[in-house]
PDB file of C-alpha atoms in Angstrom:
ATOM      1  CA  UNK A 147     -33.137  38.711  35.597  1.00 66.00           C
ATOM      2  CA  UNK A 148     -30.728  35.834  36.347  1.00 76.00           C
ATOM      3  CA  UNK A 149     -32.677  33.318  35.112  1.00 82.00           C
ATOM      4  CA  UNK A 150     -33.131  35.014  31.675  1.00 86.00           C
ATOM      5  CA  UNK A 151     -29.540  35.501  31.733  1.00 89.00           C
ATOM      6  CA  UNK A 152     -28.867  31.696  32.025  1.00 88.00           C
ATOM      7  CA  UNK A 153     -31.418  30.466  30.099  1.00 88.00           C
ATOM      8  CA  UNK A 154     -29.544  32.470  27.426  1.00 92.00           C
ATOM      9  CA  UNK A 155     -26.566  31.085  27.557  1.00 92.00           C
ATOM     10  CA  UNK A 156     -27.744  27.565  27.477  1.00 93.00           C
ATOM     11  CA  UNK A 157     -29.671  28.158  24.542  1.00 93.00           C
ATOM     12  CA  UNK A 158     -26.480  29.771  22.638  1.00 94.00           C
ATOM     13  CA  UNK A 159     -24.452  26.560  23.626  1.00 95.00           C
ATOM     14  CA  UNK A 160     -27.394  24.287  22.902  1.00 95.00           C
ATOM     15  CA  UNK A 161     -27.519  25.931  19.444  1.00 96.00           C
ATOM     16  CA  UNK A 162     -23.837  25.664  18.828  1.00 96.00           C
ATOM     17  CA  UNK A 163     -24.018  21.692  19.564  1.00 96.00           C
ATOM     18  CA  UNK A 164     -26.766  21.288  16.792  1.00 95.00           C
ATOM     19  CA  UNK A 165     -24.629  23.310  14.644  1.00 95.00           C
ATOM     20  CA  UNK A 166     -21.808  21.468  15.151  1.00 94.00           C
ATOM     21  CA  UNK A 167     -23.795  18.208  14.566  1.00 93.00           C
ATOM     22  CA  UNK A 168     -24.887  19.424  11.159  1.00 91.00           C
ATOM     23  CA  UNK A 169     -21.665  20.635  10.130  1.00 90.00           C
ATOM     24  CA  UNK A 170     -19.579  17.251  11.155  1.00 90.00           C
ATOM     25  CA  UNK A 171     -21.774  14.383  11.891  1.00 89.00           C
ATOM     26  CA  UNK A 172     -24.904  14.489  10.352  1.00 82.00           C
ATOM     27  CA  UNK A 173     -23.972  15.370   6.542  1.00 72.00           C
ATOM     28  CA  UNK A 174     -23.170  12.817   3.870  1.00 69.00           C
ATOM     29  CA  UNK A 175     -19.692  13.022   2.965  1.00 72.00           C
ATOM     30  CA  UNK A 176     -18.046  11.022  -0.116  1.00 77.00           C
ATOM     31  CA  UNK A 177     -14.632  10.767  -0.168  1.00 86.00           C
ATOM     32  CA  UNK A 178     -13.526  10.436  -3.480  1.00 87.00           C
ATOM     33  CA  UNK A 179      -9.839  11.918  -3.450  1.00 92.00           C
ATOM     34  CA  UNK A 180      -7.141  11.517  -1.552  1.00 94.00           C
ATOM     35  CA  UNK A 181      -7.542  15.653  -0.747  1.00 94.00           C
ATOM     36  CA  UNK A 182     -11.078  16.074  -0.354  1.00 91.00           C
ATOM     37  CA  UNK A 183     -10.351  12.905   2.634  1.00 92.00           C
ATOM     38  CA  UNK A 184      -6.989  14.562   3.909  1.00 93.00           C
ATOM     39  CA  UNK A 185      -9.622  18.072   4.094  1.00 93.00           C
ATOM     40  CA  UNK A 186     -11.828  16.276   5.998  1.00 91.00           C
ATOM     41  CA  UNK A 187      -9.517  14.861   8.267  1.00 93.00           C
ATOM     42  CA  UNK A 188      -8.164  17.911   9.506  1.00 94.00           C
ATOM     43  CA  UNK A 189     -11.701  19.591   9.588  1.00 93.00           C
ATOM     44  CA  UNK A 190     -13.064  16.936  12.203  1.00 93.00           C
ATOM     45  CA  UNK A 191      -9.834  17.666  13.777  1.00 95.00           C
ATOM     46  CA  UNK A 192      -9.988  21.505  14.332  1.00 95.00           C
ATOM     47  CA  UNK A 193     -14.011  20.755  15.236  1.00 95.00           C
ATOM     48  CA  UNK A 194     -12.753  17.792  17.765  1.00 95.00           C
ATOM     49  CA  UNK A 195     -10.387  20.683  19.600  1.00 95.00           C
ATOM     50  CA  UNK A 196     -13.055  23.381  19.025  1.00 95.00           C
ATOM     51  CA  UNK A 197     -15.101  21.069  21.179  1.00 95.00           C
ATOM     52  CA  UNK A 198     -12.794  20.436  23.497  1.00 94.00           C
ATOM     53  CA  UNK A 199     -12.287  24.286  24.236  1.00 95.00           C
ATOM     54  CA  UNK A 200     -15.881  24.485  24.992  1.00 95.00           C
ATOM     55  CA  UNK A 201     -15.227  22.021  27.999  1.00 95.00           C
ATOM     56  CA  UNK A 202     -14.520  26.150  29.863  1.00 95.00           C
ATOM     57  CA  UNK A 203     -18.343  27.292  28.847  1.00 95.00           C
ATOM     58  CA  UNK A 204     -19.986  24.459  29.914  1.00 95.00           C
ATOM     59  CA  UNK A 205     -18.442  24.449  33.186  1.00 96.00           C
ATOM     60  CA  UNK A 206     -19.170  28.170  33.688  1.00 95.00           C
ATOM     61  CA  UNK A 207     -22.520  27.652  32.408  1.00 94.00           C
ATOM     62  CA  UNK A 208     -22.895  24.503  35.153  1.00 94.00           C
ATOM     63  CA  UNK A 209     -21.561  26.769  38.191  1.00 94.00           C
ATOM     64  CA  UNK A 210     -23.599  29.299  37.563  1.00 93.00           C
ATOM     65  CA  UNK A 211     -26.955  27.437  37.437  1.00 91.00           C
ATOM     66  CA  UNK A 212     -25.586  25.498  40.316  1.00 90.00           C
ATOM     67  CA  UNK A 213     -24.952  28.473  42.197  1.00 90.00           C
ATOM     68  CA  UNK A 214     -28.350  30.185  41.268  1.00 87.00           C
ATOM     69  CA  UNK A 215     -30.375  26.997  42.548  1.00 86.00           C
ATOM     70  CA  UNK A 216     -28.834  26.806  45.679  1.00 84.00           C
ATOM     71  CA  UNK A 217     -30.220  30.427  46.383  1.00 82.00           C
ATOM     72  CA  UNK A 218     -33.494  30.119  44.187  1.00 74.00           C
ATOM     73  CA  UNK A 219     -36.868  28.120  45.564  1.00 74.00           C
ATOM     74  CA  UNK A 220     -37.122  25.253  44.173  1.00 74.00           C
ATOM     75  CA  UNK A 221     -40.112  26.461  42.218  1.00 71.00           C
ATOM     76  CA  UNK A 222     -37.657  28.387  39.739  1.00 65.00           C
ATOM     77  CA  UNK A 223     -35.034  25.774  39.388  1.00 75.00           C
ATOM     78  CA  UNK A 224     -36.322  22.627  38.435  1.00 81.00           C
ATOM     79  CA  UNK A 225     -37.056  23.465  34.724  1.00 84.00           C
ATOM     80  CA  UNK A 226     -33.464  25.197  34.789  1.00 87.00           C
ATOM     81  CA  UNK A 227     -31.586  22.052  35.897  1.00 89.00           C
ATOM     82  CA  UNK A 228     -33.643  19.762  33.454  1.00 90.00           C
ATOM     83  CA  UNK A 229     -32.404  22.129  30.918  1.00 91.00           C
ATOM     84  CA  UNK A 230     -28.565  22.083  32.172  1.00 93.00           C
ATOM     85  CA  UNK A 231     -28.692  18.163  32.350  1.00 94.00           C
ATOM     86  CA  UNK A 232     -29.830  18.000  28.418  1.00 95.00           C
ATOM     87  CA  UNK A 233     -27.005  20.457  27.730  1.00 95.00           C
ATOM     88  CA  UNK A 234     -24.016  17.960  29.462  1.00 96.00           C
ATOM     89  CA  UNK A 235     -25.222  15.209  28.036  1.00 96.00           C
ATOM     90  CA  UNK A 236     -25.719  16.946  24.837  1.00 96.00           C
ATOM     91  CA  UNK A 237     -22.072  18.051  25.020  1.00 96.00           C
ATOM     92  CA  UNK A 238     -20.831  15.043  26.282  1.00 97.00           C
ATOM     93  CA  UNK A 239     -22.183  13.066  23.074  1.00 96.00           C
ATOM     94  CA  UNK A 240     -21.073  15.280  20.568  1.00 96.00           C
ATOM     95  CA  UNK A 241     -17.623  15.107  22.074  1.00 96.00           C
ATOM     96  CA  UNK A 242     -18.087  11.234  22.418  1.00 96.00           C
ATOM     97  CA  UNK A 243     -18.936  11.214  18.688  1.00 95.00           C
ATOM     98  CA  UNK A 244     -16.536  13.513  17.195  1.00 95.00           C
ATOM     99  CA  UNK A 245     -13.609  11.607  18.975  1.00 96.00           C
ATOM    100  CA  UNK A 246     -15.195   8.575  17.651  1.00 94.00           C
ATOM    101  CA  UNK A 247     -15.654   9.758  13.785  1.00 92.00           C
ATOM    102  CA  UNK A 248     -12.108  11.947  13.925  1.00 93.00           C
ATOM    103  CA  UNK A 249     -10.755   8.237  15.320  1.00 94.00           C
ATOM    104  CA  UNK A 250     -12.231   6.328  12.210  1.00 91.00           C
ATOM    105  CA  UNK A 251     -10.829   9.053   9.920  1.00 92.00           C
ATOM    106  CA  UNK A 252      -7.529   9.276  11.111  1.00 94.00           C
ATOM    107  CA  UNK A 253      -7.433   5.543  10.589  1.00 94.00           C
ATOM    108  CA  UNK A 254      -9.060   5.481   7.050  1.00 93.00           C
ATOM    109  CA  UNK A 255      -6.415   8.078   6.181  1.00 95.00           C
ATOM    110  CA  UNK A 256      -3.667   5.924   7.427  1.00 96.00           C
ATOM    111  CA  UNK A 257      -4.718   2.416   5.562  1.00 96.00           C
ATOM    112  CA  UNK A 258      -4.766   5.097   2.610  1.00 96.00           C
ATOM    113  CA  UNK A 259      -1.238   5.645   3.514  1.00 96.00           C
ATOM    114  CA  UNK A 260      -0.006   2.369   4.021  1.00 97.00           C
ATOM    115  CA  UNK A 261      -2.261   0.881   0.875  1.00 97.00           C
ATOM    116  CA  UNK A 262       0.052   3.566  -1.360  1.00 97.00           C
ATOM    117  CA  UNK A 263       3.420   2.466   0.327  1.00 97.00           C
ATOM    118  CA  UNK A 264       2.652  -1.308  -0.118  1.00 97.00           C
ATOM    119  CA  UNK A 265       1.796  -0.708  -3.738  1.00 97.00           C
ATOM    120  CA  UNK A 266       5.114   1.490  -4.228  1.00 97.00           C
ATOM    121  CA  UNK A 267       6.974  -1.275  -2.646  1.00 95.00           C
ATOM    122  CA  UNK A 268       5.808  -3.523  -5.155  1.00 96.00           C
ATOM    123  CA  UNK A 269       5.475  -1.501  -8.350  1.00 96.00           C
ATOM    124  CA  UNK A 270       9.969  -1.002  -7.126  1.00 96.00           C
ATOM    125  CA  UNK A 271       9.857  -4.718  -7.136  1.00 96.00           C
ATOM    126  CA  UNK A 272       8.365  -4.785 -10.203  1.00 96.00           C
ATOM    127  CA  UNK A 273      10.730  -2.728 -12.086  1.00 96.00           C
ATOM    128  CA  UNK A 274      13.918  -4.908 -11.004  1.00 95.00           C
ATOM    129  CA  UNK A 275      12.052  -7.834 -12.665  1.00 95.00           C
ATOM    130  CA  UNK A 276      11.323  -5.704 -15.923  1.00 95.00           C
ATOM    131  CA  UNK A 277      15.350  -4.866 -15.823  1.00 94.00           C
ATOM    132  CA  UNK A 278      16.303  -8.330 -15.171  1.00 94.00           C
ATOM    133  CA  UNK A 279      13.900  -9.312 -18.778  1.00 94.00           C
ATOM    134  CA  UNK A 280      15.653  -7.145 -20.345  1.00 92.00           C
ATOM    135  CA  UNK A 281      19.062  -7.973 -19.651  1.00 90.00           C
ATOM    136  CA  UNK A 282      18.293 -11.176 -20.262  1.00 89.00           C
ATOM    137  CA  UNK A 283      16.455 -10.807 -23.383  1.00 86.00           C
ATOM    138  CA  UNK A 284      19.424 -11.307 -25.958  1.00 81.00           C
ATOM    139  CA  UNK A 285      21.836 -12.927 -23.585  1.00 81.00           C
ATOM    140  CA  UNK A 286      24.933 -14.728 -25.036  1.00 78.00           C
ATOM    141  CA  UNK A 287      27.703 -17.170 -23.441  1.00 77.00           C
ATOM    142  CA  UNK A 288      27.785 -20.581 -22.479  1.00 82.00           C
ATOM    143  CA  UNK A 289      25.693 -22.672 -20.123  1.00 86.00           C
ATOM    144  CA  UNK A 290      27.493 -21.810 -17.130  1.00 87.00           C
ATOM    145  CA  UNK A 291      26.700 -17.702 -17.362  1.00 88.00           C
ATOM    146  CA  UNK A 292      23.338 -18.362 -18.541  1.00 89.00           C
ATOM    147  CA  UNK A 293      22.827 -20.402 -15.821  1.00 91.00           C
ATOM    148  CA  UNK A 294      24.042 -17.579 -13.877  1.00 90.00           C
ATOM    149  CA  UNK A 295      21.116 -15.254 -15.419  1.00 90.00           C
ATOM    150  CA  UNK A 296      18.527 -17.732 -14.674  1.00 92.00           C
ATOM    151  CA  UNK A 297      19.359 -17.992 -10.976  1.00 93.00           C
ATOM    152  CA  UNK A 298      19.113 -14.535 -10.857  1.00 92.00           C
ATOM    153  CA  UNK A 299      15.960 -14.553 -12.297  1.00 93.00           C
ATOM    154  CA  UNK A 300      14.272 -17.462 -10.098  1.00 93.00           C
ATOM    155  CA  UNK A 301      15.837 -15.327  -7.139  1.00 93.00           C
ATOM    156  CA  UNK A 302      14.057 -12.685  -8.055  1.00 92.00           C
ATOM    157  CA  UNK A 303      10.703 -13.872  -8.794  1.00 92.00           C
ATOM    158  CA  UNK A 304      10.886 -16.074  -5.099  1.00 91.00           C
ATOM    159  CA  UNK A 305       8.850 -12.861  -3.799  1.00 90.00           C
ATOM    160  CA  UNK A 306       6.882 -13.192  -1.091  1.00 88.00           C
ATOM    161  CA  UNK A 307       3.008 -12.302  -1.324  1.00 88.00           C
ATOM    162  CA  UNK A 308       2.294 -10.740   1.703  1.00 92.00           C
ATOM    163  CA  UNK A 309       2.453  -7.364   0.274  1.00 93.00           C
ATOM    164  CA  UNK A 310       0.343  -8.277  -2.611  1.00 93.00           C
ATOM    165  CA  UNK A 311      -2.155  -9.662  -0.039  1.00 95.00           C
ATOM    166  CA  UNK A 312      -1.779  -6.442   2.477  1.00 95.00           C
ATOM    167  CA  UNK A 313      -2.565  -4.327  -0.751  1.00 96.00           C
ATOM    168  CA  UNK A 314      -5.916  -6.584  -1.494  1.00 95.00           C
ATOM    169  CA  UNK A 315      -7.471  -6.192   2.266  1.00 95.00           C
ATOM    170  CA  UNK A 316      -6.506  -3.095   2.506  1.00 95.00           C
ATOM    171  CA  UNK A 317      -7.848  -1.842  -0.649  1.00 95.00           C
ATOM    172  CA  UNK A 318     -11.458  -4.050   0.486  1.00 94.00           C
ATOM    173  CA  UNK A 319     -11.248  -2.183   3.616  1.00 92.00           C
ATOM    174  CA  UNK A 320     -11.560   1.511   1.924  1.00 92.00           C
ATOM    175  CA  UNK A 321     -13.676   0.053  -1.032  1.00 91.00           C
ATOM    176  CA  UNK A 322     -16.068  -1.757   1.580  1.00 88.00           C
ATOM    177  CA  UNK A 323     -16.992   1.997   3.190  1.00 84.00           C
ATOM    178  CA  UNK A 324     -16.967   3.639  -0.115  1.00 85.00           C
ATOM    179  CA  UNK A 325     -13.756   5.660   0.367  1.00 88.00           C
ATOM    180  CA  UNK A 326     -11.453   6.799  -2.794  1.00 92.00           C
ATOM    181  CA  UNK A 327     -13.589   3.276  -4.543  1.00 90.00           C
ATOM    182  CA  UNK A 328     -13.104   4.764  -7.814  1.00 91.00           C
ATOM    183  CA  UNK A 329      -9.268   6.117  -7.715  1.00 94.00           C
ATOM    184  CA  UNK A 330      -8.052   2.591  -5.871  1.00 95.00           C
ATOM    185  CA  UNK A 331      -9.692   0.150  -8.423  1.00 94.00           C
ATOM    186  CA  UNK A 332      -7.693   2.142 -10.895  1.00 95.00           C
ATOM    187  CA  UNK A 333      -4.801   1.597  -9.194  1.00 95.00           C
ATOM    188  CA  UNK A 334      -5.766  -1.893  -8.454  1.00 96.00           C
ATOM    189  CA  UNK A 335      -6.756  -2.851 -11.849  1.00 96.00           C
ATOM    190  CA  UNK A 336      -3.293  -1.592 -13.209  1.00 96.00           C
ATOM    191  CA  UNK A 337      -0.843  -2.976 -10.711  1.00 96.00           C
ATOM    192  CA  UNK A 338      -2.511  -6.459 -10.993  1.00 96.00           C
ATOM    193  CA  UNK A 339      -2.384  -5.862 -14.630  1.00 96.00           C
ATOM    194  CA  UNK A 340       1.226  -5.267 -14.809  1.00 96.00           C
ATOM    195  CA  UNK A 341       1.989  -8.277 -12.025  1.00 95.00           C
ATOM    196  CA  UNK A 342       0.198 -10.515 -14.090  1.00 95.00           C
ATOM    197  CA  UNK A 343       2.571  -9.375 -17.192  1.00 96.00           C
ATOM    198  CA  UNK A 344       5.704  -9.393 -16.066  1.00 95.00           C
ATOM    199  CA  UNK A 345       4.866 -12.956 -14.287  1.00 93.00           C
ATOM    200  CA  UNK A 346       3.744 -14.506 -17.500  1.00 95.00           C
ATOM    201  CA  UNK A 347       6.724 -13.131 -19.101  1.00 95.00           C
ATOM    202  CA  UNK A 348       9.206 -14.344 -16.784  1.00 94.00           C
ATOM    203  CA  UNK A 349       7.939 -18.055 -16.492  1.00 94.00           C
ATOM    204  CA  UNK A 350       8.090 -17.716 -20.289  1.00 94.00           C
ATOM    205  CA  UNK A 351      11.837 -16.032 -20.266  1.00 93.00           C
ATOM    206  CA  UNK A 352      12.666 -19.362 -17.424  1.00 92.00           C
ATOM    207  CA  UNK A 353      12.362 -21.534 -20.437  1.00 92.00           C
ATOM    208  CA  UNK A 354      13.787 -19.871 -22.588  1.00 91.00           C
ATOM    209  CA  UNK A 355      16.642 -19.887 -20.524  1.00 91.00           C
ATOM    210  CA  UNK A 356      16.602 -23.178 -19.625  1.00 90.00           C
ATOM    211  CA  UNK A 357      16.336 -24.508 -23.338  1.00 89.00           C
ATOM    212  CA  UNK A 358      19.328 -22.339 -24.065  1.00 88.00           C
ATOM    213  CA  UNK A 359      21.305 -23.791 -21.551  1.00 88.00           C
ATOM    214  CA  UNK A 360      20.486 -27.504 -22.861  1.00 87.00           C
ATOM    215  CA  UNK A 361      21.486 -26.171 -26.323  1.00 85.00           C
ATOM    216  CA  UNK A 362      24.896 -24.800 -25.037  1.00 83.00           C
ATOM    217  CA  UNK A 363      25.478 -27.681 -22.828  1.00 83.00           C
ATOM    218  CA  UNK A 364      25.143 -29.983 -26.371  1.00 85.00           C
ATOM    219  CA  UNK A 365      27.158 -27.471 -27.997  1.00 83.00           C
ATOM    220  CA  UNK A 366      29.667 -27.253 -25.389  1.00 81.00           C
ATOM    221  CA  UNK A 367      29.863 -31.477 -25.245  1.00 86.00           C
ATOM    222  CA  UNK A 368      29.946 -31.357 -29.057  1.00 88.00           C
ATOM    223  CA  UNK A 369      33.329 -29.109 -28.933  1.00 86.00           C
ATOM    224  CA  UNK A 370      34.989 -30.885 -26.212  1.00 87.00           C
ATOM    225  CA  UNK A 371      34.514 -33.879 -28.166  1.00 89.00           C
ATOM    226  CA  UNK A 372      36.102 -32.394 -31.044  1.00 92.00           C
ATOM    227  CA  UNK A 373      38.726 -30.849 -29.239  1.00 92.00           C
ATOM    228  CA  UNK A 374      39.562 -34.568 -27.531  1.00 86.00           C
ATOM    229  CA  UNK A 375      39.458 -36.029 -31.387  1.00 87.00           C
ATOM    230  CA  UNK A 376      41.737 -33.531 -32.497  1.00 89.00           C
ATOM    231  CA  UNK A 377      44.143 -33.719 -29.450  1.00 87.00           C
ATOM    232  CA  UNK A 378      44.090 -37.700 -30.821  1.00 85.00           C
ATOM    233  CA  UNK A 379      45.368 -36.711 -34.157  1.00 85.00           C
ATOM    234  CA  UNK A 380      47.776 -33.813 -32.975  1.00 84.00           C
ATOM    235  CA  UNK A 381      49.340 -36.640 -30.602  1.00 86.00           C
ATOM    236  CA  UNK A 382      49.374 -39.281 -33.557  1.00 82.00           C
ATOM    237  CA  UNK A 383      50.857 -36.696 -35.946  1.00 82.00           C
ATOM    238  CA  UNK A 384      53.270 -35.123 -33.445  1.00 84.00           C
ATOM    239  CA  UNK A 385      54.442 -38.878 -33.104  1.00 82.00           C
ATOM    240  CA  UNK A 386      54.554 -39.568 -36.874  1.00 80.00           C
ATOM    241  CA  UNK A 387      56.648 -36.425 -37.431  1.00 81.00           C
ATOM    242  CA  UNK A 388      59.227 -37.121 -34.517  1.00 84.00           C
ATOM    243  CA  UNK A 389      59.475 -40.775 -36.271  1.00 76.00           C
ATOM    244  CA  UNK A 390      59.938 -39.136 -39.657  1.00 75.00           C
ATOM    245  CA  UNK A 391      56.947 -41.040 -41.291  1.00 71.00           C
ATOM    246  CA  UNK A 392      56.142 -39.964 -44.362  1.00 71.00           C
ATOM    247  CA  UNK A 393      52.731 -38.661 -44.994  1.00 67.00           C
ATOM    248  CA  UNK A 394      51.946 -41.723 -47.898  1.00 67.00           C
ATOM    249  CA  UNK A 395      52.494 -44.374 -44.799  1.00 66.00           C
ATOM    250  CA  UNK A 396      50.007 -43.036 -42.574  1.00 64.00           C
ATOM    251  CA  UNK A 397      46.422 -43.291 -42.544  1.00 65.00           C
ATOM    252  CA  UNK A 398      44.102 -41.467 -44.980  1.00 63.00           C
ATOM    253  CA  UNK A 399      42.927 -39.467 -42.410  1.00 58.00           C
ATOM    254  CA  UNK A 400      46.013 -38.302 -40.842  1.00 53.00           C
ATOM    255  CA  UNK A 401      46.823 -37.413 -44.416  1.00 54.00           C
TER     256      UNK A 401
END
């Protein structure tokens, strides 16, 4: 009997929808690792395309009821187009819904992304300030190539926050739906941990740096004033010599 027949295949696709709503949109799922999120990414996909395919059935299924009421009375085809209209719209929602979620995914997967590039970008940054602390831990010269250091420091440390302040929203955004909470608050906690560090220790390596350059500055003015004092005396002795002065007519401290 054809109307066995169809009512057969409606209720195999009707049962595949409810599976497919079990399996993808009506579970719980936690995403606590990066993998067990990537997995489910590319599960919703393969049951978004899986969908898609079924576009073929349903159409076949909606001919054939088509054709068979516009043959049948319309005694024996009313209850079989009530049941093909559930099935579309049926379909259509679980399509409309696994686009949607595989959509949200997709996006939660790349903020994920982007969160871990924004927070390598910094964490590089990071390590050119520890290098710079270090080379400028012992540093020795004059004024003019510490000065040198501490430019290069102050250069370094004018960084601009809008990838510290990408990292916090984006790291609310996942948090805020419960996604990888656990794993990014570790990460957070650490990298604001270690930025907090290094920043303390380079405002406190800035002056440092500074109070050695006043001390070589004084040092350097102290010289030069020494070396002008004893430019004096070479002149005074170069002139006592050329006169042939002896050293018991000149000043005690030429002597």
């Amino acid at each position: 009997d054809k109307t066995v027949s169809l009512r057969k295949d409606l209720s195999e696709m009707h049962e595949w929808i409810t599976q497919a709503e079990e399996e993808y949109l009506e579970r719980d799922f936690e995403y606590k690792t990066p993998d067990e999120l990537q997995k489910a990414v590319e599960e919703l996909k393969r049951a978004k395309e899986e969908a898609m395919q079924k576009e073929v059935k349903v159409k076949l299924i909606t001919d054939s009821v088509n054709n068979f009421i516009a043959k049948a009375p319309p005694a024996a085809h009313e209850a079989l187009k009530k049941e093909l209209d559930v099935l579309i719209t049926s379909y259509q929602r679980l399509c409309s819904r696994l686009n949607g979620k595989c959509k949200t995914l997709e996006e939660v997967w790349a903020c994920w992304r982007e969160l871990l590039s924004y927070l390598d970008a910094e964490n590089k940054w990071l390590n050119e300030i520890e290098l710079k602390l270090k080379a400028t831990e012992n540093i020795q010269g004059g004024a003019e190539e510490i000065s040198e250091s501490l430019d290069s420091l102050e250069r370094l440390m004018r960084h601009p926050e809008d990838n510290r302040n990408q990292i916090r929203e984006l790291a609310q955004t996942l948090t805020d739906g419960g996604i990888l909470d656990e794993l990014i608050s570790e990460k957070l906690q650490k990298f604001n941990t270690r930025w907090e560090d290094l920043q303390q220790e380079a405002v406190r390596r800035q002056k440092s740096l500074e109070q050695s350059i006043q001390s070589a500055q004084e040092t350097d003015k102290t010289l030069r004033l020494i070396q002008e004092s004893l430019a004096v005396i070479d002149k005074q002795l170069t002139a006592y010599i050329a006169d042939r002065v002896d050293a018991a007519q000149v000043p005690q401290e030429s002597q």
